[in-house]
Amino acid sequence: MNRIVAASQMLIDGTWVDALDGETIEVENPGDKSILATVPRGRSVDVDRAVAAAKAAFPGWSRSTPAERSRALTAIADQVEERQEELARLIASETGNALRTQSRGEASRVAEIFRHLAGLCRELKGVSSYVSASTLDYTRREPYGVVGAIVPWNSPVSLAAQKIAPAICTGNTMVLKASEVAPLGVLMLAEMCARVLPAGVLNVVTGYGNECGAPIAEHRDVRKVSFTGSTAVGRSILIAASQRIASVSLELGGKSAQIVFPDVDEDIVAEGVISAMRFTRQGQSCTAGSRLFVHEDIAETFLARLIDRLKQLHVGDPLHEDTDMGALVSKRQFDRVCAYVKGALDRSPGSLLLGGLPPEDGPLSLGYFMEPTVFLNLPDDVPMTHEEVFGPVLSVSTWRDEEEVIAKANDSEYGLAGYVWCKAGAPALRVAHALEAGWVLVNQGGGQALGHAYGGMKQSGLGRELSLEGMLEGYTEHKQVSVNLA
Ligand code: NAD
């Protein structure tokens, strides 16, 4: 029998509460399949309570000064820094993301997000326009009111911080739903926020998407919905919000392309491709470069180096310091990824270069572990070649003509990220400009920075986060004020 180590609660109106009907959801450790904790199974009645609290807190918080907001965000950042290792361990335990390669970085990023936004509180500026000598015309940036936020499990706490910090910075109040799969780190962040913020400014609920997420998206008092998750659910959020013309930001899925030119340093780029594919987060990243196009002239040598390097990655216990790659987040996700791999193996067994279905016995079978998996030249009708797998699975093909490879890279319903690996400047930038993606990286596999305008084109999303402009567009409305001075 698995041991439950903690029973967490939701934060509503500054108080820690259970779901009204008392039901709970178990949170599993994907590294060993033990039960880590239970959290409330919130439903629409709980969302109603949280929205009412956020609505009541709004007049007060919207009138707080930039200095007060900045102090609050700084105080949250300080607490996160103090408890960074504790937070990192909790994230690793509930997500399966390795402590050394992933979770420590996520915890430190959470502190950076709050510190960065603390510095932006005084940037809520309007413009004045000359209309006549006897009038004063100016704009104000005003908060929406209650913002609803819904986040996934893959880097749950930094994605929550990305929504909480700008909402609070701009004077909104918030109801945030954590993922049912990984809610514990988000609840720990909520605990730190609650020590600083007035009751009701931030409310955090837990529950399943249809029972607790949909009521947020549909709530008449939620004036803006900021969602990060799959494209299918994002579409339903957009439909729900359209019923009352509420504003929506969407950070959705991806199937990003990596294009490797023949002039590259193959060792360096093999390392970069692994980073871009987010293998050390088990490929569970929306920006994973999961479609790799390698130039024919170097395909053989480059793929040999790539496979060699991938074989050196150590898959295992997310909390162990030697581990490069941890576990997939849940049985559901594990089964989903296995189904994609099985489908590809059934259709084209000769395409497998590395990995494949996970071991059925031995230490890796004790959790949801999977080795890095690479397929070469799968037929186009294999779903893995164009659908988001969200697992450590790379689909490789070769190319010769630049126009053709750009067309292939853009032949996707998604447009989140793109990667170009090329020493020569002109073709690198030509391809970077031609890729239909919200974020294109040239000769680097990562490097997302606060201040970037981050978001997707096509079905990868609407709106931008992380930048000052994204915050202003995402979390404030313009008001024009026209004053007769005569
Ligand atoms: P998901 O869409 O299944 O769930 C995301 C969140 O939405 C969860 O909290 C879930 O409970 C909730 N939800 C589910 N159904 C809902 C509904 N009907 N109404 C309201 N809320 C609902 O996604 P996931 O499996 O948690 O995360 C993986 C997905 O997230 C991938 O597609 C990935 O690409 C995407 N993602 C995108 C970004 C980005 O920045 N673009 C970042 C991280 C993850």
GROMACS .gro file of C-alpha atoms in nm, residues 190-473:
model
  284
  190ALA     CA    1   0.073   2.980  -0.331
  191GLU     CA    2   0.174   2.942   0.034
  192MET     CA    3   0.463   3.188  -0.021
  193CYS     CA    4   0.237   3.432  -0.207
  194ALA     CA    5  -0.030   3.412   0.066
  195ARG     CA    6   0.221   3.530   0.328
  196VAL     CA    7   0.261   3.854   0.134
  197LEU     CA    8  -0.056   3.930  -0.060
  198PRO     CA    9  -0.390   4.045   0.085
  199ALA     CA   10  -0.653   3.769   0.112
  200GLY     CA   11  -0.825   3.695  -0.218
  201VAL     CA   12  -0.565   3.855  -0.447
  202LEU     CA   13  -0.437   3.509  -0.543
  203ASN     CA   14  -0.658   3.201  -0.512
  204VAL     CA   15  -0.530   2.858  -0.618
  205VAL     CA   16  -0.768   2.571  -0.684
  206THR     CA   17  -0.699   2.206  -0.770
  207GLY     CA   18  -0.909   1.961  -0.966
  208TYR     CA   19  -0.970   1.799  -1.302
  209GLY     CA   20  -0.994   2.005  -1.619
  210ASN     CA   21  -1.360   1.945  -1.698
  211GLU     CA   22  -1.472   1.985  -1.334
  212CYS     CA   23  -1.253   2.274  -1.217
  213GLY     CA   24  -1.085   2.426  -1.527
  214ALA     CA   25  -1.395   2.461  -1.746
  215PRO     CA   26  -1.589   2.649  -1.472
  216ILE     CA   27  -1.307   2.907  -1.464
  217ALA     CA   28  -1.314   2.948  -1.843
  218GLU     CA   29  -1.695   2.981  -1.834
  219HIS     CA   30  -1.731   3.203  -1.527
  220ARG     CA   31  -1.910   3.533  -1.599
  221ASP     CA   32  -1.698   3.721  -1.344
  222VAL     CA   33  -1.367   3.603  -1.494
  223ARG     CA   34  -1.277   3.885  -1.731
  224LYS     CA   35  -0.966   3.730  -1.881
  225VAL     CA   36  -0.843   3.370  -1.916
  226SER     CA   37  -0.475   3.287  -1.950
  227PHE     CA   38  -0.429   2.922  -2.046
  228THR     CA   39  -0.123   2.705  -2.103
  229GLY     CA   40  -0.182   2.350  -2.221
  230SER     CA   41  -0.284   2.145  -2.521
  231THR     CA   42  -0.429   2.292  -2.839
  232ALA     CA   43  -0.748   2.087  -2.804
  233VAL     CA   44  -0.826   2.226  -2.459
  234GLY     CA   45  -0.713   2.575  -2.565
  235ARG     CA   46  -0.975   2.565  -2.837
  236SER     CA   47  -1.247   2.485  -2.581
  237ILE     CA   48  -1.127   2.774  -2.361
  238LEU     CA   49  -1.156   3.010  -2.657
  239ILE     CA   50  -1.509   2.888  -2.731
  240ALA     CA   51  -1.614   2.930  -2.365
  241ALA     CA   52  -1.469   3.280  -2.342
  242SER     CA   53  -1.632   3.383  -2.670
  243GLN     CA   54  -1.976   3.338  -2.512
  244ARG     CA   55  -1.916   3.647  -2.297
  245ILE     CA   56  -1.646   3.814  -2.515
  246ALA     CA   57  -1.379   3.764  -2.248
  247SER     CA   58  -1.015   3.815  -2.340
  248VAL     CA   59  -0.797   3.504  -2.379
  249SER     CA   60  -0.423   3.426  -2.398
  250LEU     CA   61  -0.325   3.079  -2.512
  251GLU     CA   62   0.015   2.906  -2.489
  252LEU     CA   63  -0.045   2.575  -2.666
  253GLY     CA   64   0.123   2.275  -2.820
  254GLY     CA   65   0.404   2.245  -3.072
  255LYS     CA   66   0.582   2.014  -3.315
  256SER     CA   67   0.888   2.223  -3.378
  257ALA     CA   68   1.141   2.168  -3.656
  258GLN     CA   69   1.520   2.164  -3.629
  259ILE     CA   70   1.712   2.216  -3.954
  260VAL     CA   71   2.080   2.116  -3.963
  261PHE     CA   72   2.300   2.254  -4.245
  262PRO     CA   73   2.608   2.065  -4.371
  263ASP     CA   74   2.861   2.329  -4.257
  264VAL     CA   75   2.812   2.279  -3.881
  265ASP     CA   76   3.048   2.150  -3.613
  266GLU     CA   77   2.878   1.813  -3.573
  267ASP     CA   78   2.978   1.748  -3.210
  268ILE     CA   79   2.854   2.084  -3.089
  269VAL     CA   80   2.532   2.062  -3.287
  270ALA     CA   81   2.458   1.704  -3.173
  271GLU     CA   82   2.467   1.841  -2.818
  272GLY     CA   83   2.248   2.135  -2.922
  273VAL     CA   84   1.990   1.912  -3.091
  274ILE     CA   85   1.959   1.707  -2.771
  275SER     CA   86   1.902   2.025  -2.574
  276ALA     CA   87   1.646   2.157  -2.825
  277MET     CA   88   1.460   1.826  -2.817
  278ARG     CA   89   1.445   1.867  -2.437
  279PHE     CA   90   1.553   1.503  -2.393
  280THR     CA   91   1.647   1.578  -2.031
  281ARG     CA   92   1.285   1.677  -1.968
  282GLN     CA   93   1.178   1.351  -2.134
  283GLY     CA   94   1.075   1.561  -2.436
  284GLN     CA   95   0.785   1.700  -2.234
  285SER     CA   96   0.824   2.056  -2.350
  286CYS     CA   97   0.600   2.255  -2.581
  287THR     CA   98   0.911   2.391  -2.758
  288ALA     CA   99   1.074   2.048  -2.809
  289GLY     CA  100   1.239   2.033  -3.154
  290SER     CA  101   1.087   1.693  -3.224
  291ARG     CA  102   1.116   1.702  -3.606
  292LEU     CA  103   1.484   1.695  -3.706
  293PHE     CA  104   1.588   1.765  -4.067
  294VAL     CA  105   1.957   1.683  -4.131
  295HIS     CA  106   2.133   1.768  -4.458
  296GLU     CA  107   2.202   1.455  -4.665
  297ASP     CA  108   2.576   1.525  -4.689
  298ILE     CA  109   2.632   1.484  -4.315
  299ALA     CA  110   2.338   1.262  -4.219
  300GLU     CA  111   2.541   0.946  -4.159
  301THR     CA  112   2.817   1.097  -3.947
  302PHE     CA  113   2.591   1.340  -3.766
  303LEU     CA  114   2.333   1.078  -3.667
  304ALA     CA  115   2.611   0.846  -3.546
  305ARG     CA  116   2.737   1.124  -3.314
  306LEU     CA  117   2.385   1.207  -3.198
  307ILE     CA  118   2.304   0.845  -3.113
  308ASP     CA  119   2.640   0.802  -2.941
  309ARG     CA  120   2.578   1.107  -2.722
  310LEU     CA  121   2.217   1.004  -2.643
  311LYS     CA  122   2.339   0.663  -2.526
  312GLN     CA  123   2.544   0.843  -2.260
  313LEU     CA  124   2.238   1.008  -2.100
  314HIS     CA  125   2.162   0.850  -1.766
  315VAL     CA  126   1.792   0.771  -1.722
  316GLY     CA  127   1.679   0.711  -1.364
  317ASP     CA  128   1.562   0.839  -1.025
  318PRO     CA  129   1.470   1.208  -1.072
  319LEU     CA  130   1.613   1.295  -0.729
  320HIS     CA  131   1.951   1.132  -0.790
  321GLU     CA  132   2.237   1.372  -0.870
  322ASP     CA  133   2.370   1.145  -1.149
  323THR     CA  134   2.042   1.142  -1.338
  324ASP     CA  135   2.020   1.332  -1.666
  325MET     CA  136   1.670   1.223  -1.762
  326GLY     CA  137   1.389   1.136  -1.520
  327ALA     CA  138   1.046   0.981  -1.564
  328LEU     CA  139   0.745   1.069  -1.777
  329VAL     CA  140   0.490   1.247  -1.564
  330SER     CA  141   0.207   0.993  -1.536
  331LYS     CA  142   0.076   0.657  -1.647
  332ARG     CA  143  -0.157   0.835  -1.888
  333GLN     CA  144   0.130   1.022  -2.054
  334PHE     CA  145   0.352   0.711  -2.049
  335ASP     CA  146   0.081   0.502  -2.222
  336ARG     CA  147   0.022   0.780  -2.474
  337VAL     CA  148   0.390   0.801  -2.570
  338CYS     CA  149   0.421   0.420  -2.584
  339ALA     CA  150   0.122   0.409  -2.822
  340TYR     CA  151   0.298   0.653  -3.059
  341VAL     CA  152   0.617   0.443  -3.048
  342LYS     CA  153   0.428   0.120  -3.102
  343GLY     CA  154   0.240   0.272  -3.396
  344ALA     CA  155   0.569   0.375  -3.560
  345LEU     CA  156   0.731   0.035  -3.492
  346ASP     CA  157   0.434  -0.152  -3.638
  347ARG     CA  158   0.434   0.059  -3.954
  348SER     CA  159   0.811   0.089  -4.010
  349PRO     CA  160   1.024  -0.125  -3.775
  350GLY     CA  161   1.342  -0.057  -3.976
  351SER     CA  162   1.320   0.318  -3.898
  352LEU     CA  163   1.416   0.277  -3.532
  353LEU     CA  164   1.770   0.403  -3.464
  354LEU     CA  165   1.763   0.408  -3.082
  355GLY     CA  166   1.537   0.326  -2.787
  356GLY     CA  167   1.188   0.201  -2.857
  357LEU     CA  168   0.931   0.066  -2.613
  358PRO     CA  169   1.036   0.086  -2.247
  359PRO     CA  170   1.176  -0.212  -2.052
  360GLU     CA  171   0.911  -0.430  -1.886
  361ASP     CA  172   1.137  -0.535  -1.598
  362GLY     CA  173   1.444  -0.407  -1.413
  363PRO     CA  174   1.478  -0.080  -1.220
  364LEU     CA  175   1.337   0.139  -1.498
  365SER     CA  176   1.008  -0.052  -1.493
  366LEU     CA  177   0.943   0.071  -1.137
  367GLY     CA  178   0.855   0.418  -1.266
  368TYR     CA  179   0.738   0.572  -1.595
  369PHE     CA  180   1.086   0.569  -1.751
  370MET     CA  181   1.169   0.563  -2.118
  371GLU     CA  182   1.502   0.571  -2.303
  372PRO     CA  183   1.570   0.840  -2.565
  373THR     CA  184   1.410   0.717  -2.885
  374VAL     CA  185   1.501   0.813  -3.243
  375PHE     CA  186   1.336   0.716  -3.571
  376LEU     CA  187   1.476   0.788  -3.920
  377ASN     CA  188   1.266   0.848  -4.233
  378LEU     CA  189   0.929   0.735  -4.103
  379PRO     CA  190   0.653   0.742  -4.367
  380ASP     CA  191   0.456   1.068  -4.356
  381ASP     CA  192   0.135   0.895  -4.252
  382VAL     CA  193   0.284   0.782  -3.918
  383PRO     CA  194   0.113   1.008  -3.658
  384MET     CA  195   0.438   1.068  -3.467
  385THR     CA  196   0.582   1.259  -3.763
  386HIS     CA  197   0.327   1.541  -3.732
  387GLU     CA  198   0.142   1.508  -3.397
  388GLU     CA  199   0.277   1.636  -3.066
  389VAL     CA  200   0.406   1.327  -2.879
  390PHE     CA  201   0.530   1.509  -2.568
  391GLY     CA  202   0.780   1.233  -2.495
  392PRO     CA  203   1.153   1.159  -2.555
  393VAL     CA  204   1.092   1.066  -2.917
  394LEU     CA  205   1.269   1.232  -3.210
  395SER     CA  206   1.162   1.190  -3.570
  396VAL     CA  207   1.449   1.248  -3.820
  397SER     CA  208   1.450   1.295  -4.196
  398THR     CA  209   1.711   1.416  -4.444
  399TRP     CA  210   1.704   1.713  -4.685
  400ARG     CA  211   1.894   1.858  -4.982
  401ASP     CA  212   1.705   2.165  -5.106
  402GLU     CA  213   1.661   2.470  -4.878
  403GLU     CA  214   1.320   2.573  -5.017
  404GLU     CA  215   1.192   2.219  -4.977
  405VAL     CA  216   1.306   2.180  -4.618
  406ILE     CA  217   1.148   2.515  -4.523
  407ALA     CA  218   0.821   2.402  -4.681
  408LYS     CA  219   0.837   2.074  -4.487
  409ALA     CA  220   0.918   2.251  -4.161
  410ASN     CA  221   0.620   2.483  -4.211
  411ASP     CA  222   0.388   2.200  -4.308
  412SER     CA  223   0.242   2.181  -3.958
  413GLU     CA  224  -0.067   2.310  -3.781
  414TYR     CA  225   0.169   2.426  -3.506
  415GLY     CA  226   0.404   2.725  -3.501
  416LEU     CA  227   0.567   2.748  -3.161
  417ALA     CA  228   0.947   2.719  -3.202
  418GLY     CA  229   1.203   2.650  -3.474
  419TYR     CA  230   1.578   2.575  -3.466
  420VAL     CA  231   1.836   2.649  -3.734
  421TRP     CA  232   2.187   2.504  -3.710
  422CYS     CA  233   2.414   2.669  -3.967
  423LYS     CA  234   2.755   2.839  -3.954
  424ALA     CA  235   2.697   3.072  -4.250
  425GLY     CA  236   2.500   3.381  -4.146
  426ALA     CA  237   2.292   3.446  -4.457
  427PRO     CA  238   2.120   3.105  -4.496
  428ALA     CA  239   2.073   3.083  -4.118
  429LEU     CA  240   1.883   3.411  -4.110
  430ARG     CA  241   1.702   3.337  -4.439
  431VAL     CA  242   1.561   3.019  -4.285
  432ALA     CA  243   1.496   3.186  -3.945
  433HIS     CA  244   1.282   3.448  -4.119
  434ALA     CA  245   1.099   3.191  -4.332
  435LEU     CA  246   1.000   2.960  -4.046
  436GLU     CA  247   0.641   3.000  -3.926
  437ALA     CA  248   0.714   2.996  -3.554
  438GLY     CA  249   0.683   3.237  -3.263
  439TRP     CA  250   1.038   3.167  -3.142
  440VAL     CA  251   1.328   3.079  -3.373
  441LEU     CA  252   1.666   2.985  -3.227
  442VAL     CA  253   1.979   2.999  -3.439
  443ASN     CA  254   2.273   2.783  -3.329
  444GLN     CA  255   2.133   2.736  -2.980
  445GLY     CA  256   1.900   2.477  -2.831
  446GLY     CA  257   1.761   2.689  -2.547
  447GLY     CA  258   1.797   3.027  -2.389
  448GLN     CA  259   1.452   3.159  -2.316
  449ALA     CA  260   1.492   3.483  -2.126
  450LEU     CA  261   1.265   3.705  -1.922
  451GLY     CA  262   1.188   3.999  -2.146
  452HIS     CA  263   1.143   3.777  -2.453
  453ALA     CA  264   0.811   3.802  -2.635
  454TYR     CA  265   0.728   3.434  -2.602
  455GLY     CA  266   0.428   3.267  -2.769
  456GLY     CA  267   0.309   3.073  -3.070
  457MET     CA  268   0.186   3.126  -3.424
  458LYS     CA  269  -0.088   2.921  -3.593
  459GLN     CA  270  -0.244   2.663  -3.356
  460SER     CA  271   0.034   2.707  -3.101
  461GLY     CA  272  -0.131   3.003  -2.937
  462LEU     CA  273  -0.254   3.358  -2.909
  463GLY     CA  274  -0.070   3.640  -2.734
  464ARG     CA  275   0.276   3.668  -2.583
  465GLU     CA  276   0.413   3.622  -2.230
  466LEU     CA  277   0.735   3.715  -2.048
  467SER     CA  278   0.794   4.056  -2.212
  468LEU     CA  279   0.683   4.395  -2.084
  469GLU     CA  280   0.471   4.432  -2.398
  470GLY     CA  281   0.320   4.088  -2.341
  471MET     CA  282   0.230   4.179  -1.985
  472LEU     CA  283   0.067   4.506  -2.091
  473GLU     CA  284  -0.127   4.345  -2.376
   0.00000   0.00000   0.00000
